[in-house]
PDB file of C-alpha atoms in Angstrom:
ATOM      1  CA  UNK A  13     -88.315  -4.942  84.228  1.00  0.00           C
ATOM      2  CA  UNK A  14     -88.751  -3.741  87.317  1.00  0.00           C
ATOM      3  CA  UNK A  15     -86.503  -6.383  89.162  1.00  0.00           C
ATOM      4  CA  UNK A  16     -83.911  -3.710  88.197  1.00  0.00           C
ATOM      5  CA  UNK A  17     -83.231  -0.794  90.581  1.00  0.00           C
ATOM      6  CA  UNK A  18     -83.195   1.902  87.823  1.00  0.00           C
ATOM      7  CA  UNK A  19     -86.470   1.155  86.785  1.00  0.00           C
ATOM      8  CA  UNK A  20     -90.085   2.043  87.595  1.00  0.00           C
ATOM      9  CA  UNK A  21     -93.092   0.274  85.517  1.00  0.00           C
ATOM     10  CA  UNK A  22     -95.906  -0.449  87.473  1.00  0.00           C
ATOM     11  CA  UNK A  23     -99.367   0.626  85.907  1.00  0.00           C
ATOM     12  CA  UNK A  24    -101.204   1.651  82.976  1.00  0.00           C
ATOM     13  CA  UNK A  25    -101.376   5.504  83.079  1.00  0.00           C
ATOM     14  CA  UNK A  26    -104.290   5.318  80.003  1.00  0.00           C
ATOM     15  CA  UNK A  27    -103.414   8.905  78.354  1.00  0.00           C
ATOM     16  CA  UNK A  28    -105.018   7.882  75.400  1.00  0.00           C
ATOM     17  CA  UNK A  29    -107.546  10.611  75.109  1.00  0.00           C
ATOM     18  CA  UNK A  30    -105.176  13.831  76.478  1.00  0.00           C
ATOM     19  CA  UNK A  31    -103.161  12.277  73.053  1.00  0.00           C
ATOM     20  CA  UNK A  32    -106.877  12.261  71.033  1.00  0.00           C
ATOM     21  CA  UNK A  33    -107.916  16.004  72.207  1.00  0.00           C
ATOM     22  CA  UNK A  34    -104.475  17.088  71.399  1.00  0.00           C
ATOM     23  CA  UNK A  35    -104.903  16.061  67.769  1.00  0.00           C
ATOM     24  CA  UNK A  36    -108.803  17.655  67.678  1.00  0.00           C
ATOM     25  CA  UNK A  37    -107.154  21.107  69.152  1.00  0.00           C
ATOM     26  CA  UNK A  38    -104.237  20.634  66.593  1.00  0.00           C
ATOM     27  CA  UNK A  39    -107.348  19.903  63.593  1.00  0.00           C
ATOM     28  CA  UNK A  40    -109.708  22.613  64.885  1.00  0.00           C
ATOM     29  CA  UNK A  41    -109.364  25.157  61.148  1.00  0.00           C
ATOM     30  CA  UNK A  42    -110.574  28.429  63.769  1.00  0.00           C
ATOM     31  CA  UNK A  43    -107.718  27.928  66.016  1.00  0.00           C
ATOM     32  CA  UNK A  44    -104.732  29.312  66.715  1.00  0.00           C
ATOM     33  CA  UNK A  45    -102.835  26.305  68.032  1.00  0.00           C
ATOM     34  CA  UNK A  46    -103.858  24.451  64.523  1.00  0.00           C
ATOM     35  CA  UNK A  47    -101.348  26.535  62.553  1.00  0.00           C
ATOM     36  CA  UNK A  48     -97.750  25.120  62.245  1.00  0.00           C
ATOM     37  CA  UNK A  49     -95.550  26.703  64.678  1.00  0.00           C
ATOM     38  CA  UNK A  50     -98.446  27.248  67.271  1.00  0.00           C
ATOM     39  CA  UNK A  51     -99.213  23.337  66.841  1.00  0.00           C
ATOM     40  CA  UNK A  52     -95.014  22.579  67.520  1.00  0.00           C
ATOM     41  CA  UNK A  53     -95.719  24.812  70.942  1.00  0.00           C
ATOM     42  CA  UNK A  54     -98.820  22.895  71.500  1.00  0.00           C
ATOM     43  CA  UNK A  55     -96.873  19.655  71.160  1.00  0.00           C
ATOM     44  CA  UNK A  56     -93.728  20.149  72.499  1.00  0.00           C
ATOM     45  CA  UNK A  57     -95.491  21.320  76.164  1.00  0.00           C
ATOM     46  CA  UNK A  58     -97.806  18.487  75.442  1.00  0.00           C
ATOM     47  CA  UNK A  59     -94.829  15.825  75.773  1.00  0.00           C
ATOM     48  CA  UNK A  60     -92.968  17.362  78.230  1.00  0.00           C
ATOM     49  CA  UNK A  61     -96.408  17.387  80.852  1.00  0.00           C
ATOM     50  CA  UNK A  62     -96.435  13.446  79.706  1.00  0.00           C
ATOM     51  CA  UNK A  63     -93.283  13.011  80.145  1.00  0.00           C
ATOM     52  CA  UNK A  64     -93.219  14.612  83.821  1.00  0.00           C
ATOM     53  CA  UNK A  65     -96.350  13.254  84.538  1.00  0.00           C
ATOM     54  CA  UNK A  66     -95.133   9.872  84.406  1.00  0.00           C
ATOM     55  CA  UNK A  67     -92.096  10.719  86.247  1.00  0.00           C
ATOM     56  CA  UNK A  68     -94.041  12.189  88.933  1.00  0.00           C
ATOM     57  CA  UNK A  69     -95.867   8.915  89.912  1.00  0.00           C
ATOM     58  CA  UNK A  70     -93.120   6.557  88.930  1.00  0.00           C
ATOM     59  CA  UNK A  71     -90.944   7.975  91.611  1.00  0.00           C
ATOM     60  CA  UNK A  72     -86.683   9.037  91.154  1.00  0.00           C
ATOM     61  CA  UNK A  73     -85.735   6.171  88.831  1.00  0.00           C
ATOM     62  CA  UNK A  74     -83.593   6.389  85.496  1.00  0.00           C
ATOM     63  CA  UNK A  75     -86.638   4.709  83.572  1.00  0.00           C
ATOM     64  CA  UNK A  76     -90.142   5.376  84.348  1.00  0.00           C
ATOM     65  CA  UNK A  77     -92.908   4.002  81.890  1.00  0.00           C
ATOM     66  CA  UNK A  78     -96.297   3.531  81.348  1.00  0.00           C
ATOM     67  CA  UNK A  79     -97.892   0.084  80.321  1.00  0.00           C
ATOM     68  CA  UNK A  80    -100.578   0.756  79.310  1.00  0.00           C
ATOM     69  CA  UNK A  81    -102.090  -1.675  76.489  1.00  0.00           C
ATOM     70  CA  UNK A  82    -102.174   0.291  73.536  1.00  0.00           C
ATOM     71  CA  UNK A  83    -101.177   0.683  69.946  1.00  0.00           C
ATOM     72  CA  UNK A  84     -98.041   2.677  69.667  1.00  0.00           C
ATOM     73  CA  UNK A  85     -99.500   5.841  67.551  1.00  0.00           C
ATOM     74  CA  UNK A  86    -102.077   6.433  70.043  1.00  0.00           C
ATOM     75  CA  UNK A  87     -99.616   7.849  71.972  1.00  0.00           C
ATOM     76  CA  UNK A  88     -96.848   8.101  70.403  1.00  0.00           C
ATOM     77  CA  UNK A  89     -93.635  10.822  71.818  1.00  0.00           C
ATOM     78  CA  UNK A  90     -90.891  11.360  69.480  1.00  0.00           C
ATOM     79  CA  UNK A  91     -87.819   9.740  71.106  1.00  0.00           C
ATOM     80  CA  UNK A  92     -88.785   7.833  73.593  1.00  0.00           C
ATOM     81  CA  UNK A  93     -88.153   4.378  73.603  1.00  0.00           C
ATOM     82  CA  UNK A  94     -90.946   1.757  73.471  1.00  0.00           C
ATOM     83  CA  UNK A  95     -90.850  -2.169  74.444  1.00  0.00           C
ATOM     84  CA  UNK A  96     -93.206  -3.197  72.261  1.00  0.00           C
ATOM     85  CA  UNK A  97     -94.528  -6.878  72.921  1.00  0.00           C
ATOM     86  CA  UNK A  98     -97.312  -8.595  70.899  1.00  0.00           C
ATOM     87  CA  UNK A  99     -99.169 -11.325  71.923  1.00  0.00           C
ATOM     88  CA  UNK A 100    -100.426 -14.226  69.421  1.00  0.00           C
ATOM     89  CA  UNK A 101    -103.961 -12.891  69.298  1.00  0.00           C
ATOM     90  CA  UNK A 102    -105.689 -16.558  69.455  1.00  0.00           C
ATOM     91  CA  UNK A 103    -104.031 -16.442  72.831  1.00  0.00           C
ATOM     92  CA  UNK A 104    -105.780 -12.710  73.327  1.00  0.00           C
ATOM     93  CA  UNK A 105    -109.003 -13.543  72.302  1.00  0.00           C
ATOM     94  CA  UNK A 106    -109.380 -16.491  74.899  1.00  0.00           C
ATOM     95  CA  UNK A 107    -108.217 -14.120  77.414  1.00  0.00           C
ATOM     96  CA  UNK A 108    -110.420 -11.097  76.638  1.00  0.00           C
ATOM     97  CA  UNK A 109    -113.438 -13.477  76.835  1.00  0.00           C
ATOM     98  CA  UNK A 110    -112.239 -14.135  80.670  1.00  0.00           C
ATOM     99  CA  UNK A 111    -112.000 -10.772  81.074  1.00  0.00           C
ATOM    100  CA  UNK A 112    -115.684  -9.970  79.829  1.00  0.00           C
ATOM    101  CA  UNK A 113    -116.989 -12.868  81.945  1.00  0.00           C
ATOM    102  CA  UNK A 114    -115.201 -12.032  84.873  1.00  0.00           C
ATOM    103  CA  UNK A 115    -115.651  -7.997  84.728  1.00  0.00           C
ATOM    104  CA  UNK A 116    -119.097  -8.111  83.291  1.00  0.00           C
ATOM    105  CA  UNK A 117    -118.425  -6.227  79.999  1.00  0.00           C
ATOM    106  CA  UNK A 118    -121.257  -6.093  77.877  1.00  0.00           C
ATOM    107  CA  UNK A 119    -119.839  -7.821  74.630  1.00  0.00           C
ATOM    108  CA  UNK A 120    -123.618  -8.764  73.075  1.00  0.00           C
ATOM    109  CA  UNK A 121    -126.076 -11.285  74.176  1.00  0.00           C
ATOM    110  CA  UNK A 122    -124.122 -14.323  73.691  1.00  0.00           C
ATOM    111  CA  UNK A 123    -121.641 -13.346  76.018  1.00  0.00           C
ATOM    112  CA  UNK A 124    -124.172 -12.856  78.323  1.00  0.00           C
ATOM    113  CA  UNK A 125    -125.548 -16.379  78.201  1.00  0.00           C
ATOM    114  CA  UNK A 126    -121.774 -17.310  78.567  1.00  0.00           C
ATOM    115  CA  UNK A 127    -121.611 -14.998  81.785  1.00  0.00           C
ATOM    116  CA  UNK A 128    -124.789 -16.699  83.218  1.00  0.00           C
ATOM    117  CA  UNK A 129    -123.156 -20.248  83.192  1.00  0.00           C
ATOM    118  CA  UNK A 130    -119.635 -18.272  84.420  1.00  0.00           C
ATOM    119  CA  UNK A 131    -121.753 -16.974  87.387  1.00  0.00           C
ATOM    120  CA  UNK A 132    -123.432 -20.684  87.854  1.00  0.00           C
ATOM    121  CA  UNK A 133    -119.879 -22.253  87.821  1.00  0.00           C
ATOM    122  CA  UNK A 134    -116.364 -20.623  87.279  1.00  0.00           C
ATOM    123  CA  UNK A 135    -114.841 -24.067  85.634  1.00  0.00           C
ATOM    124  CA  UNK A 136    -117.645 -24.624  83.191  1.00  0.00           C
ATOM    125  CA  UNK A 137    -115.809 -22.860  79.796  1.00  0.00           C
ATOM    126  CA  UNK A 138    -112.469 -25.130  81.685  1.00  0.00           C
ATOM    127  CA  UNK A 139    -115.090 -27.917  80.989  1.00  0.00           C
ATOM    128  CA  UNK A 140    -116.497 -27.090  77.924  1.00  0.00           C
ATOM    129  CA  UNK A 141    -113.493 -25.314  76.517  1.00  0.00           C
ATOM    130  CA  UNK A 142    -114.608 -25.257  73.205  1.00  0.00           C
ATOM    131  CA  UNK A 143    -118.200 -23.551  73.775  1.00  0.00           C
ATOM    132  CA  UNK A 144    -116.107 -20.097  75.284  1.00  0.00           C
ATOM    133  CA  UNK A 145    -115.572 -19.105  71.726  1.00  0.00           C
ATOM    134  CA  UNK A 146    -118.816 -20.598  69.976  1.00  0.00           C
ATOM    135  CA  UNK A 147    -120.338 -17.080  68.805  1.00  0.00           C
ATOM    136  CA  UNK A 148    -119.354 -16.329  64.958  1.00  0.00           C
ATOM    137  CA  UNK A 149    -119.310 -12.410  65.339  1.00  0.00           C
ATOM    138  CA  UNK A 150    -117.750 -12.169  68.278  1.00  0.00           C
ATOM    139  CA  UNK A 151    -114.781 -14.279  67.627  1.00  0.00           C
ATOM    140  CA  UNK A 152    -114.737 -12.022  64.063  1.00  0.00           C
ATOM    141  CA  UNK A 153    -114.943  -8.816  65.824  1.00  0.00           C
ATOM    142  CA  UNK A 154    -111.937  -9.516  68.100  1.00  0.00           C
ATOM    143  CA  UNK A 155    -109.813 -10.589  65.113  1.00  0.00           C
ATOM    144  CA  UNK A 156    -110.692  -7.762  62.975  1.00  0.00           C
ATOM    145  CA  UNK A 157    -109.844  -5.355  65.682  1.00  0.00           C
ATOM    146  CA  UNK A 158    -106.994  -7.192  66.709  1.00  0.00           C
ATOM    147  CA  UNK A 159    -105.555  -7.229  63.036  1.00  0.00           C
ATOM    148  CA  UNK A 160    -105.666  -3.471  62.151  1.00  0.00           C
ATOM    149  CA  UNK A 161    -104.107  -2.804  65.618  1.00  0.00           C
ATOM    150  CA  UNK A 162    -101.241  -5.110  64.655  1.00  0.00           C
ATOM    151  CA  UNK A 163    -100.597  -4.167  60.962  1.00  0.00           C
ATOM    152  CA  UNK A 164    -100.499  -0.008  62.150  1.00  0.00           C
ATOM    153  CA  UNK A 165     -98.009  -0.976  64.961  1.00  0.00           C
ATOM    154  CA  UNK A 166     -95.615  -2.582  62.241  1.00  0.00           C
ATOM    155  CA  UNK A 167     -96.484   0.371  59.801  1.00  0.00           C
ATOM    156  CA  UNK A 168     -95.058   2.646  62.386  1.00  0.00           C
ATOM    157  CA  UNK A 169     -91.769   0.569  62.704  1.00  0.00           C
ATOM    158  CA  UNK A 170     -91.512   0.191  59.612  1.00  0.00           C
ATOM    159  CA  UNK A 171     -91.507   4.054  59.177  1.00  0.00           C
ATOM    160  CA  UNK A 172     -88.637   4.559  62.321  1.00  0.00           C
ATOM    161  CA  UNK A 173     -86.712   2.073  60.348  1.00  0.00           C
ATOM    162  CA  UNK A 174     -86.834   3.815  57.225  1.00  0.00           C
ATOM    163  CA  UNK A 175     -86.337   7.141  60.143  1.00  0.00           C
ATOM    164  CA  UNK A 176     -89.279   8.809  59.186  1.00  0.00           C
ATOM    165  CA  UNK A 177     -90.213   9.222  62.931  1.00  0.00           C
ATOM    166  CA  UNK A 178     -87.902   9.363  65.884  1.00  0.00           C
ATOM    167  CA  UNK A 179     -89.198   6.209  67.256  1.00  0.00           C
ATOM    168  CA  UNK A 180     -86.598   4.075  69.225  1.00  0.00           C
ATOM    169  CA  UNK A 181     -88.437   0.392  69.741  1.00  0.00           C
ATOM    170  CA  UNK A 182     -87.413  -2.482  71.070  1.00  0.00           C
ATOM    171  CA  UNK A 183     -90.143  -5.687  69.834  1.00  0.00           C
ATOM    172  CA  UNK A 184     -90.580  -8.865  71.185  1.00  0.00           C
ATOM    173  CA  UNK A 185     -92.696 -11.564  70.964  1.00  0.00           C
ATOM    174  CA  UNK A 186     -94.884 -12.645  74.452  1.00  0.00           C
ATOM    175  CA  UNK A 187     -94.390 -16.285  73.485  1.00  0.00           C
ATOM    176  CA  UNK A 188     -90.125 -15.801  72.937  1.00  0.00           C
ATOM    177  CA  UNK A 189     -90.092 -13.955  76.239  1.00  0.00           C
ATOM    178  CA  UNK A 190     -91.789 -17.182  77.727  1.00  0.00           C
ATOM    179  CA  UNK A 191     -89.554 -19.383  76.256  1.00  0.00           C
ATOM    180  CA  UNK A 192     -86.106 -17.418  77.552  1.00  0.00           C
ATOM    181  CA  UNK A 193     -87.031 -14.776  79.548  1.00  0.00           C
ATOM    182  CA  UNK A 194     -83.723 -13.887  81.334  1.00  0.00           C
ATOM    183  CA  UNK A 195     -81.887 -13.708  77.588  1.00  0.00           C
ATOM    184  CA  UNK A 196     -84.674 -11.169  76.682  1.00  0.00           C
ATOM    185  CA  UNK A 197     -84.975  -9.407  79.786  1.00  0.00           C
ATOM    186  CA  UNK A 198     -81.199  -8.805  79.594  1.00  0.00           C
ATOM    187  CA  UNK A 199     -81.510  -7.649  75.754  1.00  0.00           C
ATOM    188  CA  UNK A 200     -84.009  -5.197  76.604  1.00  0.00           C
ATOM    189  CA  UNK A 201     -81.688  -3.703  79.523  1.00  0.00           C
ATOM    190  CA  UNK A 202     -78.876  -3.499  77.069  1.00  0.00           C
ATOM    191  CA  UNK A 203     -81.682  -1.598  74.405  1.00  0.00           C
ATOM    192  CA  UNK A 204     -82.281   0.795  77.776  1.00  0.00           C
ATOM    193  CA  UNK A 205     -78.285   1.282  78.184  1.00  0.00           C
ATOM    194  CA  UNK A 206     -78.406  -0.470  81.878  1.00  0.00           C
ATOM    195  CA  UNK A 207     -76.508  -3.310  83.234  1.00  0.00           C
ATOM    196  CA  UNK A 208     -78.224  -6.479  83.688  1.00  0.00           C
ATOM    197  CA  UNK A 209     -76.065  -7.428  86.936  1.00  0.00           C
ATOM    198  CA  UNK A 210     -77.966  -5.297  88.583  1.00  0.00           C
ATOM    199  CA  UNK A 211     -80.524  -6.604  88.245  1.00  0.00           C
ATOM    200  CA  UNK A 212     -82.309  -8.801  90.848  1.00  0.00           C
ATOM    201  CA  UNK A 213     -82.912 -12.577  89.667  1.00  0.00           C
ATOM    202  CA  UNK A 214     -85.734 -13.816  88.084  1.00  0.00           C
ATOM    203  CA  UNK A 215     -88.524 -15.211  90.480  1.00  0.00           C
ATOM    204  CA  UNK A 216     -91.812 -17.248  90.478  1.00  0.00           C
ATOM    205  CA  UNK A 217     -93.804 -13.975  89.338  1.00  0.00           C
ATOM    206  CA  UNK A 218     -91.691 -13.915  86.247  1.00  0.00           C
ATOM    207  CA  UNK A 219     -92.587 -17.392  85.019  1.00  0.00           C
ATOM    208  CA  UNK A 220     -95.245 -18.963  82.666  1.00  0.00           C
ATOM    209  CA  UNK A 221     -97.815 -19.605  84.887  1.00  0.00           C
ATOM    210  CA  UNK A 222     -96.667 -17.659  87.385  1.00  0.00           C
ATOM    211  CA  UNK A 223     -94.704 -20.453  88.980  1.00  0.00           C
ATOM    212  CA  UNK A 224     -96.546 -23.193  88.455  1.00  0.00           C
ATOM    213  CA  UNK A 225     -97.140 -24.427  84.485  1.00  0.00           C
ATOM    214  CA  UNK A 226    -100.742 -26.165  86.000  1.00  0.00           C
ATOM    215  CA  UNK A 227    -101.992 -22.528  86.952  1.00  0.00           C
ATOM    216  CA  UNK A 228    -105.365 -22.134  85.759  1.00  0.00           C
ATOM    217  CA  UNK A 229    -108.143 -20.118  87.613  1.00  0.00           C
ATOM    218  CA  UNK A 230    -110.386 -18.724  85.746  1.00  0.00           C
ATOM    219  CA  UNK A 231    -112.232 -16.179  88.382  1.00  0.00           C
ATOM    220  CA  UNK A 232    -109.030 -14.369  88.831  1.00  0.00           C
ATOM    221  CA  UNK A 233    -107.484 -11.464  86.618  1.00  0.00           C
ATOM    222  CA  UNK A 234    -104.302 -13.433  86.767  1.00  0.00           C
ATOM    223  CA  UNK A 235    -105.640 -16.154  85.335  1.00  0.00           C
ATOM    224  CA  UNK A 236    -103.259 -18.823  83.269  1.00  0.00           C
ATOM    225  CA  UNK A 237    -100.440 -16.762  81.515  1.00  0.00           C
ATOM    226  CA  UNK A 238     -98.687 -19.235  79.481  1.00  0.00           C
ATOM    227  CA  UNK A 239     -98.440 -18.800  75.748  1.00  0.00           C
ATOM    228  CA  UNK A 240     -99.968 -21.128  73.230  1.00  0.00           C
ATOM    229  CA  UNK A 241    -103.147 -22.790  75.163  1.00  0.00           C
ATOM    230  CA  UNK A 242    -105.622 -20.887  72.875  1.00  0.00           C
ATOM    231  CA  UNK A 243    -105.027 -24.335  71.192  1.00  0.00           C
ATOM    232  CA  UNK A 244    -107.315 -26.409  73.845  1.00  0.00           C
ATOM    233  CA  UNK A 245    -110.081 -23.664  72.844  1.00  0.00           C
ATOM    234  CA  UNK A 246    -110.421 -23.081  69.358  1.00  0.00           C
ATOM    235  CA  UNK A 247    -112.129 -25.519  67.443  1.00  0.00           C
ATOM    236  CA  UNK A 248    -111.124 -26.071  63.347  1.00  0.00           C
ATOM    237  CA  UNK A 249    -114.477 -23.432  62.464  1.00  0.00           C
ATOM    238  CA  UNK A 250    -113.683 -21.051  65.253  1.00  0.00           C
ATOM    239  CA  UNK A 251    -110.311 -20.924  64.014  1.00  0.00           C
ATOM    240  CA  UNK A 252    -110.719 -20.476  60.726  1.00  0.00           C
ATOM    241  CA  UNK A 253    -113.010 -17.293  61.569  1.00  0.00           C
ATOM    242  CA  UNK A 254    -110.106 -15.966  63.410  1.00  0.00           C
ATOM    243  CA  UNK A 255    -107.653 -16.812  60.607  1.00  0.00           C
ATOM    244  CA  UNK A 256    -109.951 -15.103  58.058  1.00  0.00           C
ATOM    245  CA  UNK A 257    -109.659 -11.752  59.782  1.00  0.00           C
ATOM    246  CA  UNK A 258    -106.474 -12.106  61.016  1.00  0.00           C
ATOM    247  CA  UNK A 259    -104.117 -13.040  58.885  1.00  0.00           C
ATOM    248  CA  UNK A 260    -102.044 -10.306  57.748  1.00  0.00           C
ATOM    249  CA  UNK A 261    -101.017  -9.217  61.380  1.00  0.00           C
ATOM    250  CA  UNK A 262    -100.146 -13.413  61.905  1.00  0.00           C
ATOM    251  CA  UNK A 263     -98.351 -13.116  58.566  1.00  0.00           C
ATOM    252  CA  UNK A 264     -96.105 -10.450  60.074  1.00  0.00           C
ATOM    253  CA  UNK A 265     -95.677 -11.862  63.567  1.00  0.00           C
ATOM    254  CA  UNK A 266     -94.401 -14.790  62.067  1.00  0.00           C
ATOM    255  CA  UNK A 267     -92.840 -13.521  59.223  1.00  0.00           C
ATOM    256  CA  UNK A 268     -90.566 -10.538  60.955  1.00  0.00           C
ATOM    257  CA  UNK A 269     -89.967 -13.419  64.352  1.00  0.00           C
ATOM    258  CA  UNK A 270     -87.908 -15.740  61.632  1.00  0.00           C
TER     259      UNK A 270
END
C-alpha cells in the first residue's frame, strides 16, 4: 500500500483499550456520558481524536491507517474503510509459535521446553518440523481463539452488507494476495478511489518470501512469509485438533473465497 504516494501505513497504533474504556464509560449506570445523547458526544469526540491521532503520526497523506492486528469490532469507526485480510490460521498458528519462541512469551510449560531447544539451536523445529506443534492444548487454544475472532469479523460484514453499520470493507484473502498481488493491490486502490499508475512498482519486499521463495530463518521476526507451508508442520493428529476448533471460521474462508 504504501508504494503509493497518497498513502501512509506503517505501524500498529494498538488503540484497543482507549476503544474498551470508551465502552466501560459508555456502560457505567451512575454516569452521565452513559445516557443516549451524552454517549453520541462521548463517541463522536472519541472518533474524531482517533481519527486525528492517526493522521498526526502518519504525516499529510490522503490515506493514513493503522495496522494493527485486530478484529474489526474492537475498534471499529463508523465509515471508515477497512482492508480486511485473513490469514489461513494453520499458517498463523505455526507462526505465533515462532513468535513465542523467539520473543519469549510465556505460552505454558511446553512451550518452554520448545524455547529451551530454540535457544540450544534456532533450526531444530526446521529439523523436527513436526515436534513445533506437538502440545494438544496449545494447538486447541490457538484454534479456538482464532475461530471466534474469525466468525465475529464475518458477523460484522455480514451486518454492513445487510447496512446495519456504516462499515465500508474491502476483504481479501493473505494467500490470493500471494498468488496476484499487483491485481489485488490495484483492486484495493480502486476500493480507496486512487489511481494505481501512481503507484510505484512492486519490489522484492512485496513478494512471498520476501524475494526469495527459499527464505526461511527462523530467529528473525520476518521469518518465511509464504502462504500454505503450515503443511510441512502439522501432522494428521495435530491437524485434526486444529480442524476440530476451527472449522466454522475455515468453512467461511473457503466458502465466501469461491
Amino acid at each position: 500500500m504504501n508504494l503509493h504516494p497518497q498513502i501512509a501505513c506503517t505501524g500498529e497504533f494498538h488503540l484497543r483499550p482507549l476503544f474498551e474504556s470508551v465502552r466501560a464509560i459508555q456502560s457505567a449506570p451512575w454516569g452521565i456520558l452513559s445516557r443516549e445523547k451524552q454517549s453520541a458526544f462521548l463517541e463522536d469526540a472519541f472518533y474524531q481524536m482517533v481519527k486525528q491521532l492517526i493522521r498526526d503520526v502518519c504525516g499529510n497523506k490522503r490515506w493514513c491507517g493503522d495496522r494493527t492486528p485486530c478484529s474489526l469490532r474492537s475498534t471499529f469507526v463508523p465509515g471508515v474503510r477497512q482492508l480486511y485480510i485473513t490469514r489461513d490460521g494453520r499458517d498463523a498458528v505455526v507462526s505465533w509459535a515462532y513468535h513465542t519462541l523467539n520473543y519469549n512469551f510465556n505460552a505454558g510449560p511446553r512451550m518452554q521446553e520448545n524455547l529451551q531447544r530454540f535457544k540450544a539451536d534456532p533450526n531444530y523445529f526446521e529439523q523436527h518440523k513436526q515436534e513445533l506443534l506437538a502440545c494438544e492444548t496449545v494447538v486447541r487454544e490457538f484454534a479456538s481463539q482464532w475461530n471466534a475472532a474469525i466468525v465475529d469479523d464475518f458477523q460484522m460484514m455480514q451486518s454492513a452488507d445487510r447496512a446495519e453499520i456504516d462499515l465500508p470493507y474491502y476483504w481479501i484473502r493473505y494467500e490470493d494476495l500471494q498468488t496476484d498481488t499487483l491485481k489485488y493491490r490495484n483492486e484495493i486502490y480502486q476500493f480507496l478511489g486512487l489511481s494505481a499508475a501512481k503507484a510505484s512498482p512492486l519490489n522484492a519486499l512485496t513478494e512471498p518470501g520476501f524475494g526469495s521463495a527459499d527464505t526461511n530463518r527462523p530467529n528473525d521476526f520476518y521469518r518465511r512469509g509464504r502462504a500454505g507451508t503450515w503443511q510441512e508442520y502439522f501432522t494428521a493428529e495435530q491437524l485434526a485438533w486444529f480442524n476440530d476448533e476451527a472449522s466454522e471460521a475455515l468453512r467461511l474462508i473457503s466458502k465466501n473465497a469461491s
